[in-house]
Short mmCIF file of C-alpha atoms (C1' of nucleotides) in Angstrom, two decimals:
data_model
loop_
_atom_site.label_atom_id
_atom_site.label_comp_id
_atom_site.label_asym_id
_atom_site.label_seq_id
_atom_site.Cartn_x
_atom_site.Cartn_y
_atom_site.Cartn_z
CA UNK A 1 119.50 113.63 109.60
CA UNK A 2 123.64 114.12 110.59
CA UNK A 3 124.57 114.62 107.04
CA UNK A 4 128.07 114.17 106.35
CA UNK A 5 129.42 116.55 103.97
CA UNK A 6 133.50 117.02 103.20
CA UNK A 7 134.96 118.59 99.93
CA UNK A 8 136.38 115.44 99.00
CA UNK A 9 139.20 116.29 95.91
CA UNK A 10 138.70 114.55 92.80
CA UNK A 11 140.04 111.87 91.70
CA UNK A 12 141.77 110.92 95.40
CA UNK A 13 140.08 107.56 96.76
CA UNK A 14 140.03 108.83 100.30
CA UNK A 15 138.67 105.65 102.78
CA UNK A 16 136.73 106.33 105.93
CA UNK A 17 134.29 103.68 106.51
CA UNK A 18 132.12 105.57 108.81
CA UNK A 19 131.69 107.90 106.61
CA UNK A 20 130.88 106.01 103.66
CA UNK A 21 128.07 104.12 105.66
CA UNK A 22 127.30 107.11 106.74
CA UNK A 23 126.62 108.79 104.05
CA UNK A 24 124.90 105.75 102.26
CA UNK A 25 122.21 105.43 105.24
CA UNK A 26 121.65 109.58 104.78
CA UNK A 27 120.86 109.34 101.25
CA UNK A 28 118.98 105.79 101.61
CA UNK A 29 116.88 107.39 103.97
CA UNK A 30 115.82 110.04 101.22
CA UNK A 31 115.19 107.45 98.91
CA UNK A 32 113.06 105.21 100.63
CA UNK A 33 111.13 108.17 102.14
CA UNK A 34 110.86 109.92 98.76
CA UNK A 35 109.43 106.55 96.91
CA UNK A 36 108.52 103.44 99.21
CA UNK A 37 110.47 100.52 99.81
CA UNK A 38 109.99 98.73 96.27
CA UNK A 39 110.27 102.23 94.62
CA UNK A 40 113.45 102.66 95.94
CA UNK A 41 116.05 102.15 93.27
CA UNK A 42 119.90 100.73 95.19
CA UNK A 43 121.63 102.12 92.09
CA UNK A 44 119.77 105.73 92.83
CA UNK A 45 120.91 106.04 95.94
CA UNK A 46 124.95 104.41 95.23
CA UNK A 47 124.30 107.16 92.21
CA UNK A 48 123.97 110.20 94.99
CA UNK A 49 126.90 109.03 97.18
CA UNK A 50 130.47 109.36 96.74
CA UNK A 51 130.84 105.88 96.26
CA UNK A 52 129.41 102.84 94.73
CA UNK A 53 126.69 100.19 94.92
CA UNK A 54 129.49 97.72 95.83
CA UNK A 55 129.61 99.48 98.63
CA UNK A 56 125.69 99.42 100.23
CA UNK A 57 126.21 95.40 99.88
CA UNK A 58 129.65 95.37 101.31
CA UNK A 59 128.32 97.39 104.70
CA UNK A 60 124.67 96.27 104.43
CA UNK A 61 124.19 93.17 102.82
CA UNK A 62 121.02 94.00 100.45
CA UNK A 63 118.37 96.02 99.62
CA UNK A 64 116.71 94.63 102.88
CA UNK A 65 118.94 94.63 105.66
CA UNK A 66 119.43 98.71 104.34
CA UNK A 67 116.00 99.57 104.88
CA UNK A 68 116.08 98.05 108.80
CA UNK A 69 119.08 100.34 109.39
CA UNK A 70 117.26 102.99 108.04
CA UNK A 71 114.68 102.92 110.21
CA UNK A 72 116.64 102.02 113.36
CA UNK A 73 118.55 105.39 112.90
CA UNK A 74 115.13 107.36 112.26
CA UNK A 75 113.67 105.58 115.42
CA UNK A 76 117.45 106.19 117.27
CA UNK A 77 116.71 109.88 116.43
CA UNK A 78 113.44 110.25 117.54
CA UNK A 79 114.02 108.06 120.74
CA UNK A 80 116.68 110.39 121.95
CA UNK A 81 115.04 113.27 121.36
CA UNK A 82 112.38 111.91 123.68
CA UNK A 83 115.20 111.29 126.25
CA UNK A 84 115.74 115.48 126.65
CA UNK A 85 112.14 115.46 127.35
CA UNK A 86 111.86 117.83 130.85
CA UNK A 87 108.57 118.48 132.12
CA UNK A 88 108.54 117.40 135.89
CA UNK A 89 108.69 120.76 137.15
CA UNK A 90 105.67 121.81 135.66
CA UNK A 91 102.16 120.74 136.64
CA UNK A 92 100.28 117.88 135.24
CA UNK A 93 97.96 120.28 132.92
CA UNK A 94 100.77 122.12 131.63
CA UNK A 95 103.20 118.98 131.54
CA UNK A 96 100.67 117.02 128.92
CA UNK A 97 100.33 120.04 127.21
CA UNK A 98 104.19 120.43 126.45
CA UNK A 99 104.56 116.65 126.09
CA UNK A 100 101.94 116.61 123.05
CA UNK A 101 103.42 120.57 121.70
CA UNK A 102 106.95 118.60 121.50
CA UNK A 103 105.01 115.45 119.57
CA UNK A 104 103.49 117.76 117.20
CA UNK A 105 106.83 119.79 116.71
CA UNK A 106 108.55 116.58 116.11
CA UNK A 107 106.27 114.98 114.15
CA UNK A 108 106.32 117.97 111.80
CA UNK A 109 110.28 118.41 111.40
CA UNK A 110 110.76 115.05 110.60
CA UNK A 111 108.79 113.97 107.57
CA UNK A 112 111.07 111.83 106.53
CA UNK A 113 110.69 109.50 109.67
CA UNK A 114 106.58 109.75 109.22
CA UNK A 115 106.84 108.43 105.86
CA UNK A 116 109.41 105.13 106.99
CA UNK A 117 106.62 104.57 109.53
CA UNK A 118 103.92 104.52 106.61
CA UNK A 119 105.84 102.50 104.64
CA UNK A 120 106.73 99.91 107.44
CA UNK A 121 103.54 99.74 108.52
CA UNK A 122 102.46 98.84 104.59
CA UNK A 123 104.53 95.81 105.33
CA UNK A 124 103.53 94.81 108.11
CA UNK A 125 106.25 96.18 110.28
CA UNK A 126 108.46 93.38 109.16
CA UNK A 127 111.84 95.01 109.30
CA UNK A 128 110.87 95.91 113.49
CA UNK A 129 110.06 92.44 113.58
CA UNK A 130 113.21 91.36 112.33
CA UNK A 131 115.61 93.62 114.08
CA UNK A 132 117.14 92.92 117.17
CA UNK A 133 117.68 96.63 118.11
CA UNK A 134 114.17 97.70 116.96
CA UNK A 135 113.00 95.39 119.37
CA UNK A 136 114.89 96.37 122.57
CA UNK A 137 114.51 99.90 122.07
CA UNK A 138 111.99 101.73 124.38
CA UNK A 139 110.26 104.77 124.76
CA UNK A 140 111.16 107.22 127.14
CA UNK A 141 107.88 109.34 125.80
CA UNK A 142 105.98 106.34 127.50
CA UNK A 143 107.93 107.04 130.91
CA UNK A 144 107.08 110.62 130.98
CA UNK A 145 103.46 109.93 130.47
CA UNK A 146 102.96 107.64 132.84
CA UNK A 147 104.71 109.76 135.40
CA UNK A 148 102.88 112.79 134.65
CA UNK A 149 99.52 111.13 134.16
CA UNK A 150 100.01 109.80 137.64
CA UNK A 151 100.19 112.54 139.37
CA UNK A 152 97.66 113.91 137.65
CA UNK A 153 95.26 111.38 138.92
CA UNK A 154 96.77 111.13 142.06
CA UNK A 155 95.58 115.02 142.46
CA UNK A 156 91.94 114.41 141.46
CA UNK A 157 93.01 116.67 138.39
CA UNK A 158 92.88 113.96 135.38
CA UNK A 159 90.00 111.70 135.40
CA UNK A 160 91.75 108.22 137.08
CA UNK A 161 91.15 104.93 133.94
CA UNK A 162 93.29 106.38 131.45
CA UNK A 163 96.50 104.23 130.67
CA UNK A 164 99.75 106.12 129.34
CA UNK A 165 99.86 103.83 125.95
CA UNK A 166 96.34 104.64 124.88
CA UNK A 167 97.29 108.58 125.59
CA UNK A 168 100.40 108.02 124.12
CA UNK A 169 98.28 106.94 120.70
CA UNK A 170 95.73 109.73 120.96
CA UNK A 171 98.26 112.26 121.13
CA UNK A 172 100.35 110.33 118.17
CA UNK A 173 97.32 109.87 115.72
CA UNK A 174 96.79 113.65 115.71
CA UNK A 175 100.74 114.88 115.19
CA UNK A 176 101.17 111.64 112.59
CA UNK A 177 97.73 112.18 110.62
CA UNK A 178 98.78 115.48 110.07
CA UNK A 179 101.68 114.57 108.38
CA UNK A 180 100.96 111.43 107.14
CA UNK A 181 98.14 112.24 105.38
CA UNK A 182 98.60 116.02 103.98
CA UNK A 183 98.58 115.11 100.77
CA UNK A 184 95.09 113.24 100.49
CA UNK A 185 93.36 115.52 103.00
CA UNK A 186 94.62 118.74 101.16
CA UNK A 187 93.08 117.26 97.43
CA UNK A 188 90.25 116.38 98.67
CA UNK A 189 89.54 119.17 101.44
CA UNK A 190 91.28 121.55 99.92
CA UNK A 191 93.31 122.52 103.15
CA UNK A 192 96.64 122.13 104.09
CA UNK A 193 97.51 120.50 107.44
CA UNK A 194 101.11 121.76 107.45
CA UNK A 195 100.21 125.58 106.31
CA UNK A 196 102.66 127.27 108.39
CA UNK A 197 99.64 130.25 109.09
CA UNK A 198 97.79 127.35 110.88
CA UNK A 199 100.61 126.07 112.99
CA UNK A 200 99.28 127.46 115.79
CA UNK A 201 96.11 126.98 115.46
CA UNK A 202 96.63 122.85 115.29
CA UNK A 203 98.98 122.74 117.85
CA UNK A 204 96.71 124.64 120.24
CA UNK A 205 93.91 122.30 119.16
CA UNK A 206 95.98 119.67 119.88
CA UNK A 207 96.48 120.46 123.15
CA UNK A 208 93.01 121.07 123.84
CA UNK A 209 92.01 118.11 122.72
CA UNK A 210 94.23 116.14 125.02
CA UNK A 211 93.82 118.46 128.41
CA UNK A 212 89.67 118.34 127.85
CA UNK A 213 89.65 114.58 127.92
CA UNK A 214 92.06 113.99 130.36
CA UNK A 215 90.17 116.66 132.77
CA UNK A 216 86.53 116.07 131.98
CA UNK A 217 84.25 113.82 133.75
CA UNK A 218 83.37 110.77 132.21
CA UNK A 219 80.23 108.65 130.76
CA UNK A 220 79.02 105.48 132.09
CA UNK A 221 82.07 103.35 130.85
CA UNK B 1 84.16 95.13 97.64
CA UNK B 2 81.33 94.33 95.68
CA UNK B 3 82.94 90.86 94.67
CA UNK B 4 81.81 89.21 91.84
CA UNK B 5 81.64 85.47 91.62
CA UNK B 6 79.80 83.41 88.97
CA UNK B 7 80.59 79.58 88.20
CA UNK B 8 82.14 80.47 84.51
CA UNK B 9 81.83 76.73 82.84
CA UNK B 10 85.59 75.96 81.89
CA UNK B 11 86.71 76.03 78.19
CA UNK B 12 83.82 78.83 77.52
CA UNK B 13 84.62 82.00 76.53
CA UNK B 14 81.90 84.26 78.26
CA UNK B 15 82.12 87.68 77.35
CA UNK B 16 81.18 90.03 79.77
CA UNK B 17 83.12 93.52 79.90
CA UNK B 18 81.58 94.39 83.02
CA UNK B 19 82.22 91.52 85.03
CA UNK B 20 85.79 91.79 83.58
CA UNK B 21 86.24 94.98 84.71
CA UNK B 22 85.21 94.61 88.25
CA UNK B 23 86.96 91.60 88.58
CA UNK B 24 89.85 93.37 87.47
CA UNK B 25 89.44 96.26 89.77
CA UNK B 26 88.45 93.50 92.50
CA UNK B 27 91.87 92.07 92.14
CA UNK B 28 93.60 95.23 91.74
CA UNK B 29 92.45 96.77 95.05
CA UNK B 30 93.46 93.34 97.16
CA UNK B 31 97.13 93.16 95.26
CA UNK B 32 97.74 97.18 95.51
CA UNK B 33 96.93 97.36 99.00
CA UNK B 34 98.94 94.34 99.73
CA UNK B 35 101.97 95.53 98.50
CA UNK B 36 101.70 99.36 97.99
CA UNK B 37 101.90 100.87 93.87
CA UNK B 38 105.68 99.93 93.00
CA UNK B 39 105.17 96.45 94.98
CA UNK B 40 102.00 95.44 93.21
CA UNK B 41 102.70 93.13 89.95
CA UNK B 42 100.39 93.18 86.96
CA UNK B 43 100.60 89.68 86.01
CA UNK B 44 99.88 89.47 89.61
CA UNK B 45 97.03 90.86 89.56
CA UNK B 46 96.14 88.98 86.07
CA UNK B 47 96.80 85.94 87.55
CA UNK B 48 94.24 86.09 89.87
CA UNK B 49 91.46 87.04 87.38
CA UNK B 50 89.46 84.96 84.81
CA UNK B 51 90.76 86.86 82.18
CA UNK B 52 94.45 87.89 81.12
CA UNK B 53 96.86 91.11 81.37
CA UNK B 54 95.96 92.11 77.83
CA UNK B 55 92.49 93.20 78.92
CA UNK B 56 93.74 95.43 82.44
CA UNK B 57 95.76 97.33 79.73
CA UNK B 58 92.49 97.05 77.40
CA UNK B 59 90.09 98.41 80.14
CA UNK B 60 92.59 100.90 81.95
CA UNK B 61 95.83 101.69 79.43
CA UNK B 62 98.07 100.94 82.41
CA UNK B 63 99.25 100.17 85.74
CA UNK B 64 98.99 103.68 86.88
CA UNK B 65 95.54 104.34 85.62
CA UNK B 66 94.68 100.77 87.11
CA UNK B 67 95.37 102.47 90.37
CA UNK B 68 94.02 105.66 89.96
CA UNK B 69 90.83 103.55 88.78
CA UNK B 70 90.78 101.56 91.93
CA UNK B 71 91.29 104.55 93.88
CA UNK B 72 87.97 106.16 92.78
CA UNK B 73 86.04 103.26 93.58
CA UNK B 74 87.30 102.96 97.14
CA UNK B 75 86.48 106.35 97.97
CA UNK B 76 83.20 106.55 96.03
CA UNK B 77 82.41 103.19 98.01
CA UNK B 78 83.41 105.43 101.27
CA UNK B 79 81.42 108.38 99.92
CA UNK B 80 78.55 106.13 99.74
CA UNK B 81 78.61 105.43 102.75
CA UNK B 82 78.65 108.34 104.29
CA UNK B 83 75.44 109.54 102.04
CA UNK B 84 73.74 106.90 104.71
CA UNK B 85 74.29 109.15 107.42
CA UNK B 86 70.93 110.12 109.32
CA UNK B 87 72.01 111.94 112.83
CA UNK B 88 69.60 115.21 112.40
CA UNK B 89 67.24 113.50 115.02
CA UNK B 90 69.45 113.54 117.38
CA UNK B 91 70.78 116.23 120.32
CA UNK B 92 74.05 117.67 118.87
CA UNK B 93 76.31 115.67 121.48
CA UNK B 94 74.72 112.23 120.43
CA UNK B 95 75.02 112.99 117.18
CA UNK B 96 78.38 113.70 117.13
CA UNK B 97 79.37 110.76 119.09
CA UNK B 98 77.17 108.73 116.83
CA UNK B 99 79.15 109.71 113.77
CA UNK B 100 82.33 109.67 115.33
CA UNK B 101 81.71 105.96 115.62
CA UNK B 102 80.40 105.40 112.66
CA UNK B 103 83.77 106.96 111.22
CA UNK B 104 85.72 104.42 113.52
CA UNK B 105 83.39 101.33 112.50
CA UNK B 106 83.60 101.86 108.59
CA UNK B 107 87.64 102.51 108.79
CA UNK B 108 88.17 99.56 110.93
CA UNK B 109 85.71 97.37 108.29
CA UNK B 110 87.71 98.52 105.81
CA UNK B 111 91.95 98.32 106.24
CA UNK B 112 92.16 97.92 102.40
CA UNK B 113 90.87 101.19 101.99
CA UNK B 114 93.05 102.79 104.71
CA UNK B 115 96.09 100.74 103.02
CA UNK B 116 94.98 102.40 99.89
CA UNK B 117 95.36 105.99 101.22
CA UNK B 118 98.61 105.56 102.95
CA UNK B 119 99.72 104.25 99.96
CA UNK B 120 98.55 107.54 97.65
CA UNK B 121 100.31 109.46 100.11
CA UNK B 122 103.70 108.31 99.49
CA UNK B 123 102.82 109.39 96.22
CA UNK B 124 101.83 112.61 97.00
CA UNK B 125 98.09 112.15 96.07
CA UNK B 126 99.11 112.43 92.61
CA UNK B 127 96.61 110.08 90.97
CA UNK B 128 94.07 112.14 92.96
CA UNK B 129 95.53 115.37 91.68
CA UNK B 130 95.24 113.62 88.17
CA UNK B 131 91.60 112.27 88.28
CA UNK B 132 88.62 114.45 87.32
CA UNK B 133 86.60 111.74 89.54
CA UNK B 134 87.75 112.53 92.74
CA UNK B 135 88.33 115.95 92.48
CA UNK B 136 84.52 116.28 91.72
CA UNK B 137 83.68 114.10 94.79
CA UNK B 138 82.57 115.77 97.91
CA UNK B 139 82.38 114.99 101.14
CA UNK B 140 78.78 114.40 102.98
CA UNK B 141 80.42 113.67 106.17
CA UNK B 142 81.56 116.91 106.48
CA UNK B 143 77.99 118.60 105.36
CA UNK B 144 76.80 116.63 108.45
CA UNK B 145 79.36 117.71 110.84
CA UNK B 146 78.25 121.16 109.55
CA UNK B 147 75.06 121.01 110.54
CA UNK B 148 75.45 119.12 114.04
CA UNK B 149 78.39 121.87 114.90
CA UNK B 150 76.07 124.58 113.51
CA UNK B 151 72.99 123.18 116.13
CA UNK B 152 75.36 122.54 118.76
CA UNK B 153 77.08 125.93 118.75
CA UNK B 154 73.54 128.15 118.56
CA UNK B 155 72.33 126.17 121.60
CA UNK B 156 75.63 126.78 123.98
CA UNK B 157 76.69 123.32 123.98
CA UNK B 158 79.68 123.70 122.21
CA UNK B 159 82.31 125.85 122.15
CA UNK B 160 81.30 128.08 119.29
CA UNK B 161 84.91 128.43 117.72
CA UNK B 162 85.15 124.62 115.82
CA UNK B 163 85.60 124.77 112.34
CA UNK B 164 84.12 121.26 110.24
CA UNK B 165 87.29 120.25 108.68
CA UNK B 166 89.17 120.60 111.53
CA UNK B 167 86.50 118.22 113.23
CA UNK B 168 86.93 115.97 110.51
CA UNK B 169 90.90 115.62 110.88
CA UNK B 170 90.59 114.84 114.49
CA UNK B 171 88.01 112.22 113.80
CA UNK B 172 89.54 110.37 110.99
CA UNK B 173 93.32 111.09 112.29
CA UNK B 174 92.58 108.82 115.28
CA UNK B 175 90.41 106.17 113.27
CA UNK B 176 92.41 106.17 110.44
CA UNK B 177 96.07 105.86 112.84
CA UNK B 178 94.43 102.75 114.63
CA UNK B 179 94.29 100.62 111.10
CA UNK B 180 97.02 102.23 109.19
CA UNK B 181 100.19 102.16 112.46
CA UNK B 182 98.79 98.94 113.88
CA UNK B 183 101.61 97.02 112.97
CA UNK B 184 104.41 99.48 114.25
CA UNK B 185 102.21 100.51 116.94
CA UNK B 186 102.08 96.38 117.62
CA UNK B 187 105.53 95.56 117.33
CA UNK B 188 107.06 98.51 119.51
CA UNK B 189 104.59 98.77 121.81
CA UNK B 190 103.24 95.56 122.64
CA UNK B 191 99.51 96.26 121.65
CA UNK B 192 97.49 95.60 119.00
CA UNK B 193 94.92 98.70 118.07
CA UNK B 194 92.67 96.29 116.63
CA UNK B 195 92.25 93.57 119.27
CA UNK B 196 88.85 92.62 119.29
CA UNK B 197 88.49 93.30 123.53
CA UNK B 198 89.47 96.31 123.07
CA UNK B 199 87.56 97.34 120.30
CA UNK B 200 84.83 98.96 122.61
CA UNK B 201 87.21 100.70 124.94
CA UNK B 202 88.70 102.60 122.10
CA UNK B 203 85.61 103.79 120.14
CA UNK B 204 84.68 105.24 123.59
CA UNK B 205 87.59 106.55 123.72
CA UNK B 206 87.25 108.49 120.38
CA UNK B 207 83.88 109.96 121.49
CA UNK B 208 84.77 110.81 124.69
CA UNK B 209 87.56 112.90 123.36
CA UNK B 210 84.94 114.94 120.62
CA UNK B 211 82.49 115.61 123.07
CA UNK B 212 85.22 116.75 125.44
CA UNK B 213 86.83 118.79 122.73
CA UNK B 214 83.74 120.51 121.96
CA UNK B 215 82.06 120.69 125.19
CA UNK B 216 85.05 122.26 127.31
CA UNK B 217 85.59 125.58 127.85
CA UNK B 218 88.93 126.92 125.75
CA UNK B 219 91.37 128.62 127.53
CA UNK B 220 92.71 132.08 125.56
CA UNK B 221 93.03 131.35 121.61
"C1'" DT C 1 73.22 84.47 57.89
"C1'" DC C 2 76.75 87.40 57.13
"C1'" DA C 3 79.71 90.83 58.32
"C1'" DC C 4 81.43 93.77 61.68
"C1'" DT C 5 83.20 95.08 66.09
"C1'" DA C 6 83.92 94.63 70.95
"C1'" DA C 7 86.15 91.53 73.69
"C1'" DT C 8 89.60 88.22 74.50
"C1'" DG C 9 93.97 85.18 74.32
"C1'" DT C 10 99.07 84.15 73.21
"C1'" DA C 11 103.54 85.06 72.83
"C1'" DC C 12 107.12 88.01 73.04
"C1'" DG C 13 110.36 92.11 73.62
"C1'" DA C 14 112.99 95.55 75.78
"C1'" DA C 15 114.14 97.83 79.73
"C1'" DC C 16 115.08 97.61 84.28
"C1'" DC C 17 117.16 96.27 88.53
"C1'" DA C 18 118.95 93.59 92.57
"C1'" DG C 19 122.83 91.34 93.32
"C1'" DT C 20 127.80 89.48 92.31
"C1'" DA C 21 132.42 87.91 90.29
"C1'" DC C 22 136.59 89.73 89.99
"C1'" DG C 23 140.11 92.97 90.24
"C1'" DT C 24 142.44 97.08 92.67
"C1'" DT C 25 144.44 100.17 96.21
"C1'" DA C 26 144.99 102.81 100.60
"C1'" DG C 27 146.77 102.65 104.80
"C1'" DC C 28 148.31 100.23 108.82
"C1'" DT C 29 151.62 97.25 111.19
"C1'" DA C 30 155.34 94.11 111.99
"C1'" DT D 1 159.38 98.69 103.61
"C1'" DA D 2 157.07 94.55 102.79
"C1'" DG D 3 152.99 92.49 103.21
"C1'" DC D 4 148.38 92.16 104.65
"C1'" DT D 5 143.65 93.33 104.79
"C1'" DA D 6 139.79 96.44 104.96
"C1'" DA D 7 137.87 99.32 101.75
"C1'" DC D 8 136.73 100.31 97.29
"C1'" DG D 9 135.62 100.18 91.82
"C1'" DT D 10 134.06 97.99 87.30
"C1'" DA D 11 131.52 95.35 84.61
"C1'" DC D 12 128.33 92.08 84.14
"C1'" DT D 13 124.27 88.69 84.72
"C1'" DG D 14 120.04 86.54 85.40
"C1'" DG D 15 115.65 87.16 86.39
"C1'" DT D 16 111.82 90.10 86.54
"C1'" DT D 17 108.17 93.11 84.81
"C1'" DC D 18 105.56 96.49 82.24
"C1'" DG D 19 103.77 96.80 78.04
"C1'" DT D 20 102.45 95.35 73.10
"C1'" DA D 21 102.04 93.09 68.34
"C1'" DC D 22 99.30 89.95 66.44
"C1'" DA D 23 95.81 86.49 66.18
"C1'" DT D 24 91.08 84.95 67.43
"C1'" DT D 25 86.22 84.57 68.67
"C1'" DA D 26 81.61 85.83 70.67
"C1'" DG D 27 77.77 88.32 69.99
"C1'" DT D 28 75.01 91.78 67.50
"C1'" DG D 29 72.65 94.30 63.99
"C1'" DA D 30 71.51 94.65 59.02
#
DNA sequence: TCACTAATGTACGAACCAGTACGTTAGCTA
DNA sequence: TAGCTAACGTACTGGTTCGTACATTAGTGA
């Protein structure tokens, strides 16, 4: 996240608005990440700012209304980082193989993002729902899919009935899973998803995974 | 969940701890994964039982070891399941398909469950880390991958380098993303994982993907 | 049938926590 | 430089919520 960081000398009241709200959406984002929405305590985060819980409700309105903005600067983030996506020189094999590396190397540098989505989605995805911006926002991820998948099956290379969204949630369940669910899977399995020795090894599986279904002939369907 | 209903004539006191108890861990599992640990309200969850809050703090000591309790029982009813498993007649490819989607029928029969884990998660999986229960608990799904993997590797048909956990992740991270990010998936993307007409499109998908996975050659590892 | 204990109910307390009433000041502009 | 307003701080409140002290009763074994 752009964290916002100045010396700020003691006992000067200093106003800058943007960074105030600023700096209140950075460490909101911790919270909420670090303990779920109703975990989430407003006078924690006003706590770890340089100003006070006045303050959230004076740019934010409530508890509420802080978590959407949250998550419409975690999803601004990741949507353009999707937007320097370039893979068109490169051919279709090689171009959905760098499309779901740069999934899985986002998915893993931003943990924070992973868990807003988890929580969200424990609630139904009811801040999305209610946000205007959330709503409009697209995803250029989706674009370069269907471009690439496209030619693909326009070359005879990719088998031709698979739709870009579907992909698009194959190659997502992997990179989020992994994430999303290293805690569980490493009590229970005793293994750690995010081991940095087996970085490699998942992302090439990934990969894999994705080019051997896209390129292999299919069943009956 | 194995629900318990009996008529209970009002203005009776029936005593029954273990109908108490399961209705209590009935309740518990339907509030929790409603509205995640910190969400979740005791008297909630009292409410909703024939008996009062005094006896979930008489039966469990607490909220969190009213979680932790309703944790075990999920995944021991999961574990169950998967002791039903009987694949060994079948040629390693079928097999694996056939548990594949049994993985994808049992998580998408049971979003509770799913809820449940997300939920432990954004803890950290420190109520599994904390109970002797689960630790204990193996998995037989991955004792039966073992064996299919082991059957299909010695006769060629799969690429010999697949390791049974890994399997595992791949399996559950797509079954388990189509129940837990259906409602963000939903809301930005227009498509609900769970639609009923599509339900048989994407448990194809799922096993077309394995068997691709495992039956393509690997390029350089 | 009597006594004992496991099981249950009632009522309450103390801490917590989202949200606000009210007062203050920095910095811009006329 | 006077005055205005956006930006900020303090102190509090009202409701919520986990947890418990204390009282009671059903069922069981001697």
């Amino acid at each position: 996240m752009t964290s916002v960081e100045e010396p700020a000398r003691p006992g000067e009241r200093i106003r800058d608005a943007a960074r105030t709200r600023a700096e209140i959406l950075d460490v909101a984002t911790q919270e909420f990440a670090r303990a779920g929405y109703d975990g989430a305590r407003v006078d924690e985060i006003a706590a770890r700012t340089r100003t006070t819980k006045r303050m959230i409700y004076y740019y934010f309105g409530g508890k509420e209304q802080l978590f959407t903005a949250v998550l419409e600067r975690a999803y601004g983030v990741i949507r353009q980082a999707e937007q320097q996506l370039d893979v068109d020189h490169l051919d279709p094999v090689a171009a959905i193989r760098r499309l779901a590396e740069l999934t899985f190397d986002h998915h893993e540098q931003h943990p924070d993002f992973i868990r807003l989505v988890s929580i969200e989605n424990i609630h139904g995805a009811q801040h999305i729902a209610g946000s205007e911006k959330l709503g409009k926002m697209g995803s250029p991820a989706l674009d370069v899919i269907r471009r690439i998948l496209a030619s693909g099956q326009e070359s005879g290379l990719f088998t031709a009935d698979v739709d870009a969204v579907d992909l698009h949630a194959m190659i997502s369940s992997f990179c989020f899973f992994r994430v999303s669910n290293r805690h569980t899977f490493g009590a229970l399995f005793g293994r750690d998803l995010l081991d940095r020795g087996q970085r490699a090894h998942y992302r090439a599986m990934l990969g894999d995974m994705v080019i051997a279904y896209l390129t292999a002939e299919r069943t009956a369907d």
